Structure formats: C-alpha cells, structure tokens
mmCIF file with all atom_site columns, C-alpha atoms in Angstrom:
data_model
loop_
_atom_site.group_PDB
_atom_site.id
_atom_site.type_symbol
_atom_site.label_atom_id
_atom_site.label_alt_id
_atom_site.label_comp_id
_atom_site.label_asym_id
_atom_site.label_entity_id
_atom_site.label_seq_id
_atom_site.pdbx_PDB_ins_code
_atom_site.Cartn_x
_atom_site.Cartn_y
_atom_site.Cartn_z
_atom_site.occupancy
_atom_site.B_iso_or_equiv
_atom_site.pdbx_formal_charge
_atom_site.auth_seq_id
_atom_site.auth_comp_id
_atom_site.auth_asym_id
_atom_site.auth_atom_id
_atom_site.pdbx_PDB_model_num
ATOM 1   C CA . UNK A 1 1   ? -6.054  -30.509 20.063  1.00 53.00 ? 1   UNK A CA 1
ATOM 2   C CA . UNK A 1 2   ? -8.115  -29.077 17.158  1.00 52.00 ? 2   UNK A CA 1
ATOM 3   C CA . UNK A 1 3   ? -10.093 -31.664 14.895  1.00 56.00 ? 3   UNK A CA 1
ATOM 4   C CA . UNK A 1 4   ? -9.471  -31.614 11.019  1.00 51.00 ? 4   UNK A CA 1
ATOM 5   C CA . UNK A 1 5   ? -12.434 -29.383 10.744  1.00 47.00 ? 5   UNK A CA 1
ATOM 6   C CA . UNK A 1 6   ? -11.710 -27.080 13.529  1.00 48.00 ? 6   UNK A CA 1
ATOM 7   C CA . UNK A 1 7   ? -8.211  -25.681 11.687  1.00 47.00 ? 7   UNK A CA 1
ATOM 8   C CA . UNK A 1 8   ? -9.623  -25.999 8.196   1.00 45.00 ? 8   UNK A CA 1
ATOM 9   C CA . UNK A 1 9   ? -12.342 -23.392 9.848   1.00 45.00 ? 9   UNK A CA 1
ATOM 10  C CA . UNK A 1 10  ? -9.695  -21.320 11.330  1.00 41.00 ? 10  UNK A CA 1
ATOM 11  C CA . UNK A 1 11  ? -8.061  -21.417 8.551   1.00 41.00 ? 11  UNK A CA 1
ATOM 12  C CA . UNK A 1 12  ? -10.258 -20.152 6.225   1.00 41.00 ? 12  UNK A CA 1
ATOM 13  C CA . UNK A 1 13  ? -11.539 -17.405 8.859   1.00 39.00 ? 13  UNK A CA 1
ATOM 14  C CA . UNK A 1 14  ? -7.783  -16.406 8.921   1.00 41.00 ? 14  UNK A CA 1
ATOM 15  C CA . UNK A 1 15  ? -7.295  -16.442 4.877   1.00 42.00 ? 15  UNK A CA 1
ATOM 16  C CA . UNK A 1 16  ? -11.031 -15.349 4.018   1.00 38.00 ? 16  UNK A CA 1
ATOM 17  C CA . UNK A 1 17  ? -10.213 -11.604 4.181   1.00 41.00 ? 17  UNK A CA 1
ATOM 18  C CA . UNK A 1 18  ? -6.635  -12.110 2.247   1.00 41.00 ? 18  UNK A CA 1
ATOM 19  C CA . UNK A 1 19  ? -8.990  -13.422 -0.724  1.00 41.00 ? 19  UNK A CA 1
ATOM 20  C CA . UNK A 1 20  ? -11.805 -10.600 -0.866  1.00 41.00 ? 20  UNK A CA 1
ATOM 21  C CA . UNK A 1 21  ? -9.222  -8.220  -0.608  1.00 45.00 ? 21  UNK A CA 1
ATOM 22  C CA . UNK A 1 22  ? -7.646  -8.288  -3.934  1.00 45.00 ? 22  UNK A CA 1
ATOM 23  C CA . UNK A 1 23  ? -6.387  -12.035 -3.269  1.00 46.00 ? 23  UNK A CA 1
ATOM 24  C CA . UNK A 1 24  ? -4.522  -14.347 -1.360  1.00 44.00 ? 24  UNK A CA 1
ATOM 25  C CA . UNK A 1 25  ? -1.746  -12.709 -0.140  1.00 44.00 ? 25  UNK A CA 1
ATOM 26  C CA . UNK A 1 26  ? -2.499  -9.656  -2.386  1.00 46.00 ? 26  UNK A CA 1
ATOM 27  C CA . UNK A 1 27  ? -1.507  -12.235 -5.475  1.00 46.00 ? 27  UNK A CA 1
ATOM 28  C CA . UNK A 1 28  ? -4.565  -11.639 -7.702  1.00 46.00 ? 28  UNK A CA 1
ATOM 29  C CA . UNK A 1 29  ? -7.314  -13.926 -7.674  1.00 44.00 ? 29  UNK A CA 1
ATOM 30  C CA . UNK A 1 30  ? -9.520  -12.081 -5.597  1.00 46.00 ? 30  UNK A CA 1
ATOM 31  C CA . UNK A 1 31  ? -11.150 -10.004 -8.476  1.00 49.00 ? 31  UNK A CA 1
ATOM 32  C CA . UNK A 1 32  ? -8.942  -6.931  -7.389  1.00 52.00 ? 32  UNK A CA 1
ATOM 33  C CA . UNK A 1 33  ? -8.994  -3.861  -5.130  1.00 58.00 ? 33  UNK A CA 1
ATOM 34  C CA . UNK A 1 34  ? -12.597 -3.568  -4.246  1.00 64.00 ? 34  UNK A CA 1
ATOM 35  C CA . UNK A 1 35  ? -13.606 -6.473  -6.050  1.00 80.00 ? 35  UNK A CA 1
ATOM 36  C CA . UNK A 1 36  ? -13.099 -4.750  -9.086  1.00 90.00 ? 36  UNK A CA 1
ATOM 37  C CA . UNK A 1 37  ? -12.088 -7.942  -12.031 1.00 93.00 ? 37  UNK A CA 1
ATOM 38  C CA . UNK A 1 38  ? -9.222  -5.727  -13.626 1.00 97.00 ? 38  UNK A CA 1
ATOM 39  C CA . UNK A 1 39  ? -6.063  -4.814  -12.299 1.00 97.00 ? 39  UNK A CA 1
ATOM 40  C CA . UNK A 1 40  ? -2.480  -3.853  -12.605 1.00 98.00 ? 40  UNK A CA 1
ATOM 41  C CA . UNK A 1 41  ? 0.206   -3.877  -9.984  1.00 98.00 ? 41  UNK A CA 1
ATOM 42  C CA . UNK A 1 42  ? 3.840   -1.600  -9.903  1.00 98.00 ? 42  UNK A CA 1
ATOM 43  C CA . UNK A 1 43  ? 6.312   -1.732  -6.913  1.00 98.00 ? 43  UNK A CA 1
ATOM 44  C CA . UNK A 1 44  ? 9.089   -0.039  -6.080  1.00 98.00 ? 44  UNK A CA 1
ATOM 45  C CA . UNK A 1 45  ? 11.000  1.115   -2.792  1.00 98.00 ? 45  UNK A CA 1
ATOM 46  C CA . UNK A 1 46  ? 12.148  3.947   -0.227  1.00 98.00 ? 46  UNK A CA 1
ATOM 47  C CA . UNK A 1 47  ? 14.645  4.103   2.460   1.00 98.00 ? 47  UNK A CA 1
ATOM 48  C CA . UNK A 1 48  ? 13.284  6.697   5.313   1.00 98.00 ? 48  UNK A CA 1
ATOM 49  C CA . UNK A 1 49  ? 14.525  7.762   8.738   1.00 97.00 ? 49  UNK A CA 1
ATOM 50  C CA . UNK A 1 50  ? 11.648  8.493   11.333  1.00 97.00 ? 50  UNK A CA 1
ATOM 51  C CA . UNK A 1 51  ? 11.011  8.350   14.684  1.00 96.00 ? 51  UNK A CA 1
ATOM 52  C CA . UNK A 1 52  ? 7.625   8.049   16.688  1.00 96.00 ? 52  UNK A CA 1
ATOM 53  C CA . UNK A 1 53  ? 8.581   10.552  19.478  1.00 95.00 ? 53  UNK A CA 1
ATOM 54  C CA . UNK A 1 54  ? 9.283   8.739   22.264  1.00 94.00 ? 54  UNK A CA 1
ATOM 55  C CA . UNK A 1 55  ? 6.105   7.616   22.771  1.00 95.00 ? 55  UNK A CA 1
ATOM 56  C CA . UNK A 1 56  ? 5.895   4.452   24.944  1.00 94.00 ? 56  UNK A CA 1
ATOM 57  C CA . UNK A 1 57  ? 3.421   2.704   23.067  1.00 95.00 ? 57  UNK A CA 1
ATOM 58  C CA . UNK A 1 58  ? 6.465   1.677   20.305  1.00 94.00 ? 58  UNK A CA 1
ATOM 59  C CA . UNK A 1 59  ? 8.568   0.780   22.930  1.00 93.00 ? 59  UNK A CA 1
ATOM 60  C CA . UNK A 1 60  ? 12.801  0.337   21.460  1.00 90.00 ? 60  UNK A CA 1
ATOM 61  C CA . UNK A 1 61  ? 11.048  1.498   17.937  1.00 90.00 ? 61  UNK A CA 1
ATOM 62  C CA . UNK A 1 62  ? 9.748   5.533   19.676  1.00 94.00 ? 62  UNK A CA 1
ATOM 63  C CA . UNK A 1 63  ? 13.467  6.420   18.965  1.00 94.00 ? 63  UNK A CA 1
ATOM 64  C CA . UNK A 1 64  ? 15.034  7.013   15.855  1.00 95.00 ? 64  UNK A CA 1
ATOM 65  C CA . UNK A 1 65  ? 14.952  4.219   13.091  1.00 95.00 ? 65  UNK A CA 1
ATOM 66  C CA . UNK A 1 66  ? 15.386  3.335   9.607   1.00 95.00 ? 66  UNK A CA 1
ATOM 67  C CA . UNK A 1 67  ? 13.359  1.482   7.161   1.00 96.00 ? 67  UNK A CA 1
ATOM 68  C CA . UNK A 1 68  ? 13.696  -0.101  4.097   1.00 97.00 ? 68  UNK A CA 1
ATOM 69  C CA . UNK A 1 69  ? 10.139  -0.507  2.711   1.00 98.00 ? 69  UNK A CA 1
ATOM 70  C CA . UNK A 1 70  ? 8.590   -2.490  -0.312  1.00 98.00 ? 70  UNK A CA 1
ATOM 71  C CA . UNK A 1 71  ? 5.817   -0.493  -2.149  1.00 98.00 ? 71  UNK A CA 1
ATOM 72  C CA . UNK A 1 72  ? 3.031   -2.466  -4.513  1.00 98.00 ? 72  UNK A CA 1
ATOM 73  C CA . UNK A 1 73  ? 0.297   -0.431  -5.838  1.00 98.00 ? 73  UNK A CA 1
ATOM 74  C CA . UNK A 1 74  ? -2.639  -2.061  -7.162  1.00 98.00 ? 74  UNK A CA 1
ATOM 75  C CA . UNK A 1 75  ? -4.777  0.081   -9.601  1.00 98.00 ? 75  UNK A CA 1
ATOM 76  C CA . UNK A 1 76  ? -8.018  -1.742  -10.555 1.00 98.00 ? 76  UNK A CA 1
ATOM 77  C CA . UNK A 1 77  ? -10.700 -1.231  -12.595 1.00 97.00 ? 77  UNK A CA 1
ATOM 78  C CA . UNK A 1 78  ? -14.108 -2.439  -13.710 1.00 97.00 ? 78  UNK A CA 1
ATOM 79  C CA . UNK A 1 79  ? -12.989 -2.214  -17.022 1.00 96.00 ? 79  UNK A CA 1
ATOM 80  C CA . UNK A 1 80  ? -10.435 -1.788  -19.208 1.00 96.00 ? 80  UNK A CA 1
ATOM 81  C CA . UNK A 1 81  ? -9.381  1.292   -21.500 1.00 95.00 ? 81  UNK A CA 1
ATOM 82  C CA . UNK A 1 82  ? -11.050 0.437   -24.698 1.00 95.00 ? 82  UNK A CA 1
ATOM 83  C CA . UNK A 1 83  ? -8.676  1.845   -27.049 1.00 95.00 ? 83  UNK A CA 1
ATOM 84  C CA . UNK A 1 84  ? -5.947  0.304   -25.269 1.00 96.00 ? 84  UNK A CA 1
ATOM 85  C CA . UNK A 1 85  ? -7.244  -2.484  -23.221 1.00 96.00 ? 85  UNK A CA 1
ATOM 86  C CA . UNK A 1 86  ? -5.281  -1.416  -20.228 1.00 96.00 ? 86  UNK A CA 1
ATOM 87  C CA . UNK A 1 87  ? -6.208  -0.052  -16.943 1.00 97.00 ? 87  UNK A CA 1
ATOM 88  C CA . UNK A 1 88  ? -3.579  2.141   -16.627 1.00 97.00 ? 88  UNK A CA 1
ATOM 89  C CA . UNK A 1 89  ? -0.116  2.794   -18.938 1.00 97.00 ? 89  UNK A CA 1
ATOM 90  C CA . UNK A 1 90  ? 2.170   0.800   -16.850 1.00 98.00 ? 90  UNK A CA 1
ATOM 91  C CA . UNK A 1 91  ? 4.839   3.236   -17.391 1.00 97.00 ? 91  UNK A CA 1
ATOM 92  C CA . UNK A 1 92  ? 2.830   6.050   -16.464 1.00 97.00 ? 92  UNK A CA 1
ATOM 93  C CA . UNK A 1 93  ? 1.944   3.925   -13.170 1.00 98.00 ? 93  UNK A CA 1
ATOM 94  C CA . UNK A 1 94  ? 5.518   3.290   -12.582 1.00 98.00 ? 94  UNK A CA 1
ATOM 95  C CA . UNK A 1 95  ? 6.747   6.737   -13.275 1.00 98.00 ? 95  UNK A CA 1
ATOM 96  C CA . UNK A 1 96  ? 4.252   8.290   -10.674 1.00 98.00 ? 96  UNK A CA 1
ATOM 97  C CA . UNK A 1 97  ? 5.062   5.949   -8.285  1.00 98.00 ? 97  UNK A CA 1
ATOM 98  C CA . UNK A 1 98  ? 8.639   6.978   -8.439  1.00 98.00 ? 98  UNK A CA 1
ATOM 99  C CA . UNK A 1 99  ? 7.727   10.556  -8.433  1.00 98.00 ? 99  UNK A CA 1
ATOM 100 C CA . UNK A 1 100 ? 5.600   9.797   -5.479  1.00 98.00 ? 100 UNK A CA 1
ATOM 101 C CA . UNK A 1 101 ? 8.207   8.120   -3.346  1.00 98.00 ? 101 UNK A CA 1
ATOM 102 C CA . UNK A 1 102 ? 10.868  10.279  -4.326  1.00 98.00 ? 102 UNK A CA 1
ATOM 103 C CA . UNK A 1 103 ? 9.538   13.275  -1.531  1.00 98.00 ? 103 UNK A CA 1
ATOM 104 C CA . UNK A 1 104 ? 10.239  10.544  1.255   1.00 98.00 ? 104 UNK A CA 1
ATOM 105 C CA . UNK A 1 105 ? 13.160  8.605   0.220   1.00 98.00 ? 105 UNK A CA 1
ATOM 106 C CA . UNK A 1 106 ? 16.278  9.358   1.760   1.00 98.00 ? 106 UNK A CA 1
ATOM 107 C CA . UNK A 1 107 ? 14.410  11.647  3.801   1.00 98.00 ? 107 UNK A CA 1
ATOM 108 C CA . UNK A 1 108 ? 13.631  11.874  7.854   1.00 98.00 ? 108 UNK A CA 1
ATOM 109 C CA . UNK A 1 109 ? 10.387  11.555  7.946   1.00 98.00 ? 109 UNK A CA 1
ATOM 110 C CA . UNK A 1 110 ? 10.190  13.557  11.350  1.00 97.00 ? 110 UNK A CA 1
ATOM 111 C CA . UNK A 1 111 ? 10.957  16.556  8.953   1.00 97.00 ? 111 UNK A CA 1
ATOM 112 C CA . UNK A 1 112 ? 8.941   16.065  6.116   1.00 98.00 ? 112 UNK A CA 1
ATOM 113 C CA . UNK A 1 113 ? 6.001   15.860  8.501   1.00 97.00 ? 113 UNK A CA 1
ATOM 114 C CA . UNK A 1 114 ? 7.386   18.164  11.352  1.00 96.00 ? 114 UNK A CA 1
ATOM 115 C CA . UNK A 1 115 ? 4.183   18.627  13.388  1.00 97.00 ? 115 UNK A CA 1
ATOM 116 C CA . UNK A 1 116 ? 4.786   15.349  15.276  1.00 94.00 ? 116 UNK A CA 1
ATOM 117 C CA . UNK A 1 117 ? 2.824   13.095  13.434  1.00 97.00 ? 117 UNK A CA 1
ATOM 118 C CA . UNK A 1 118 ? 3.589   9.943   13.665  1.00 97.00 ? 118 UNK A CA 1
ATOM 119 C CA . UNK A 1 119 ? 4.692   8.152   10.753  1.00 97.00 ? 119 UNK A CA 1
ATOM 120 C CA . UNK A 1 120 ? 3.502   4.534   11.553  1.00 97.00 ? 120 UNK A CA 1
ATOM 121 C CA . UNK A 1 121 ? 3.351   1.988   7.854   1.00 98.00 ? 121 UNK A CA 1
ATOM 122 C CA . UNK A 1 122 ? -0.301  2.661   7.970   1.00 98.00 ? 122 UNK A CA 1
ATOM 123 C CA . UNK A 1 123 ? -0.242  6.312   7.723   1.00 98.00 ? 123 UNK A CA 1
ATOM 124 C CA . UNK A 1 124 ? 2.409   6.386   5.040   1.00 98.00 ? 124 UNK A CA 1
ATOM 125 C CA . UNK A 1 125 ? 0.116   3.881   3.230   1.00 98.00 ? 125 UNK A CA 1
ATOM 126 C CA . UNK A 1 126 ? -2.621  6.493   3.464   1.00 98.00 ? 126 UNK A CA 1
ATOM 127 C CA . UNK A 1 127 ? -0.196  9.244   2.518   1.00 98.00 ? 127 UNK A CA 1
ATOM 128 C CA . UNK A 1 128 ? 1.400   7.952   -0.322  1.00 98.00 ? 128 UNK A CA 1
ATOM 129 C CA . UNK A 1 129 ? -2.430  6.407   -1.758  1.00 98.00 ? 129 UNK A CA 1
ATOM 130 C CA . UNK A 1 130 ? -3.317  10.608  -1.127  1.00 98.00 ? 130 UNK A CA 1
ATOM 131 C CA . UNK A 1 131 ? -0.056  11.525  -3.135  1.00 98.00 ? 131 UNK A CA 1
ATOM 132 C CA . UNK A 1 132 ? -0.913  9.122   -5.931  1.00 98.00 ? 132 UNK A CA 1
ATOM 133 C CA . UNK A 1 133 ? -4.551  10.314  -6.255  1.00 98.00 ? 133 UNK A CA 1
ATOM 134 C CA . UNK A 1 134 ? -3.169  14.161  -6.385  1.00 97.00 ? 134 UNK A CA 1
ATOM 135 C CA . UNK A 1 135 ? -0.232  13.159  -9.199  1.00 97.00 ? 135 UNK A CA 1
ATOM 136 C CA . UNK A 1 136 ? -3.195  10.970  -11.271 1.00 97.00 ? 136 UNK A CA 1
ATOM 137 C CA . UNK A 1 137 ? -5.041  14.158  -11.232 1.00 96.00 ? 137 UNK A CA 1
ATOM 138 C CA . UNK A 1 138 ? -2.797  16.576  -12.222 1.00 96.00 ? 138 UNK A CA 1
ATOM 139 C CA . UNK A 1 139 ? -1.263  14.520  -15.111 1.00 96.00 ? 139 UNK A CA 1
ATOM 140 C CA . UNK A 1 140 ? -4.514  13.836  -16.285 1.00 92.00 ? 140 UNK A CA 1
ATOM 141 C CA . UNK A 1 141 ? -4.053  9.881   -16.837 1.00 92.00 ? 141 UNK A CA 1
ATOM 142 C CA . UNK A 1 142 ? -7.520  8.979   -16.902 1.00 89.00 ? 142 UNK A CA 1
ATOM 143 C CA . UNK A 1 143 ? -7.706  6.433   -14.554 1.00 95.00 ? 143 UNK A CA 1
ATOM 144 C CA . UNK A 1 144 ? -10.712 5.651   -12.490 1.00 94.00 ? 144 UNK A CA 1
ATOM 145 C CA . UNK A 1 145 ? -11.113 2.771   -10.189 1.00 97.00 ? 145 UNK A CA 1
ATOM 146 C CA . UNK A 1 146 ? -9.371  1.759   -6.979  1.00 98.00 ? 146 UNK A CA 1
ATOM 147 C CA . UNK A 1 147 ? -6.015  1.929   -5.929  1.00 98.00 ? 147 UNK A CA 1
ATOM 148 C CA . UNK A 1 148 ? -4.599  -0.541  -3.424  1.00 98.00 ? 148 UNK A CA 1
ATOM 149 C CA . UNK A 1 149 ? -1.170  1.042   -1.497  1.00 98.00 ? 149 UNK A CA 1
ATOM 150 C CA . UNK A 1 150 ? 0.612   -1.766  0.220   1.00 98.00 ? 150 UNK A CA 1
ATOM 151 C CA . UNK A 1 151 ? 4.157   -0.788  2.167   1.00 98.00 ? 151 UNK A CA 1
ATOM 152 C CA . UNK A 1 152 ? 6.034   -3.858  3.388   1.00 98.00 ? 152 UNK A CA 1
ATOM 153 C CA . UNK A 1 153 ? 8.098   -3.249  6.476   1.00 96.00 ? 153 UNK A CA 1
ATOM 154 C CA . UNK A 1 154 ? 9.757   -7.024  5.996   1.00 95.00 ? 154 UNK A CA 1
ATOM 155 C CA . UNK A 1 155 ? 8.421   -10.037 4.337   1.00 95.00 ? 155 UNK A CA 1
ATOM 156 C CA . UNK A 1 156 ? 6.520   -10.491 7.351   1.00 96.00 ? 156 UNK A CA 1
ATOM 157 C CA . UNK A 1 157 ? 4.464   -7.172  8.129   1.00 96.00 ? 157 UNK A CA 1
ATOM 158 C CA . UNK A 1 158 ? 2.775   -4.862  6.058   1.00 98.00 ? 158 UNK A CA 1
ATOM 159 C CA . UNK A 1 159 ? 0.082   -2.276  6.127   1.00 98.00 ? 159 UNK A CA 1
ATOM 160 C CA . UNK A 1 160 ? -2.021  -1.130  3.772   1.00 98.00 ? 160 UNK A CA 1
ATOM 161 C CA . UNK A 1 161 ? -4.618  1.414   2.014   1.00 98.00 ? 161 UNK A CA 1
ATOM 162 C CA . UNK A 1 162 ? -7.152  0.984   -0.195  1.00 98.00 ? 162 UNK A CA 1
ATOM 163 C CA . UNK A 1 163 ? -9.075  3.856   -1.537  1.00 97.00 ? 163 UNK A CA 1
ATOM 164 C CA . UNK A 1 164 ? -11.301 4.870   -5.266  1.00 96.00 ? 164 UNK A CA 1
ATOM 165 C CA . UNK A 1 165 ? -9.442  7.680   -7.457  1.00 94.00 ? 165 UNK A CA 1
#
C-alpha cells in the first residue's frame, strides 16, 4: 500500500506533463502550446477507413477499420494581434481546419497515402499539423506561434503534435 505522499508523488509525476503541455488535460492553464500565454482552440471531426497492413504489431486493428476521430487545434501565441487582439480569426481557424480535414474524411486512408504508410493517430496528427502549416501559408493569415494538433480516437486515447508555424 502506497502512503498519502507516495500517490500524491505519482500523481503529480503522472499529471506534471498534462500541465506544461498546454494544460491539464489540454484545458488551458498551462500557458499554451509551448508555453506560449495566448491561445485559441477550434475542433472539428473526420470519419476515415484505414488499415495498418496486416502487420502483427496492431494485432485485430492490422485489418481494415473505421474511425471516428475528434480534432482540437490549439494555435498559440506570445502575443496577440494588436489591431485585433486575437491570435488568430477564429473563423479563419475554423474554416482551414475544415478545409484541412476535408482531403481525409470519408476517405480510405490506405488510398490517400497508397505507399503503405501506416496511418497510426500519431502520424495523422503530424500530417494534418503539416497540412495546416501549408494552408496558413498560402492564405496568408499571419499567424505565427505554435500549433497544437490533437486527434482523439475515443474519450480515452489520443495522440498528438505540436509544432511552430
């Protein structure tokens, strides 16, 4: 049996990197993406087919599969827009999300990306950060900071990426 102390300690050890990283539970509170104090969060959501191959590491999951994921993004800034004391429009945000997800919902993602990679949360995290960095740039929003992709799989498991634009 633990002492008092003991799970307090592994408590905190467990929590400690929730609140550095933009917050307990990505909630705010934790200064931001990259510990930047400003932020602003959008979510929306994608239905994908995708399979990992076969490959015996995923065990029942290798095969074919759907998912239903949940997609916050977390822009954040060390400052805000002075003119508009924003750090991003929040419609432009939510627009380019949409854009963004649009290429893989309703899709097989075995297609989209038909040289066998595999699709694991993680890597569509890091892909759909990658397409959000490419449609910032190209609409010329203006926003510099950090962006924060997180892809829930369920309300218990997620994976996410964190990268500066």
């Amino acid at each position: 049996m633990h002492s008092t102390f003991q799970q307090l300690y592994l408590l905190l050890l467990l929590l400690l990197p929730c609140v550095v990283q933009g917050g307990l539970f990505g909630l705010g509170g934790g200064g931001g993406s990259g510990g930047h104090p400003y932020s602003l969060g959008v979510r929306d959501s994608l239905m994908i087919a995708h399979s990992f191959h076969n490959n015996p590491s995923f065990g029942p999951a290798g095969g074919m599969h759907g998912a239903t994921y949940t997609c916050d993004v977390e822009f954040s800034s060390l400052s805000l827009v002075p003119s508009t004391n924003w750090v991003i429009d929040i419609g432009a945000a939510s627009t380019i999300l949409s854009s963004v997800l649009a290429k893989y919902n309703l899709q097989n993602l075995d297609e989209v990306f038909s040289d066998g990679t595999l699709t694991t949360t993680e890597f569509m995290a890091q892909q759909i950060f990658k397409d959000l960095k490419e449609e910032l740039q190209k609409r010329n929003v203006g926003f510099k900071g950090t962006i924060c992709v997180k892809l829930w799989e369920s309300h218990k498991a997620w994976a996410s990426f964190v990268g500066s634009v």
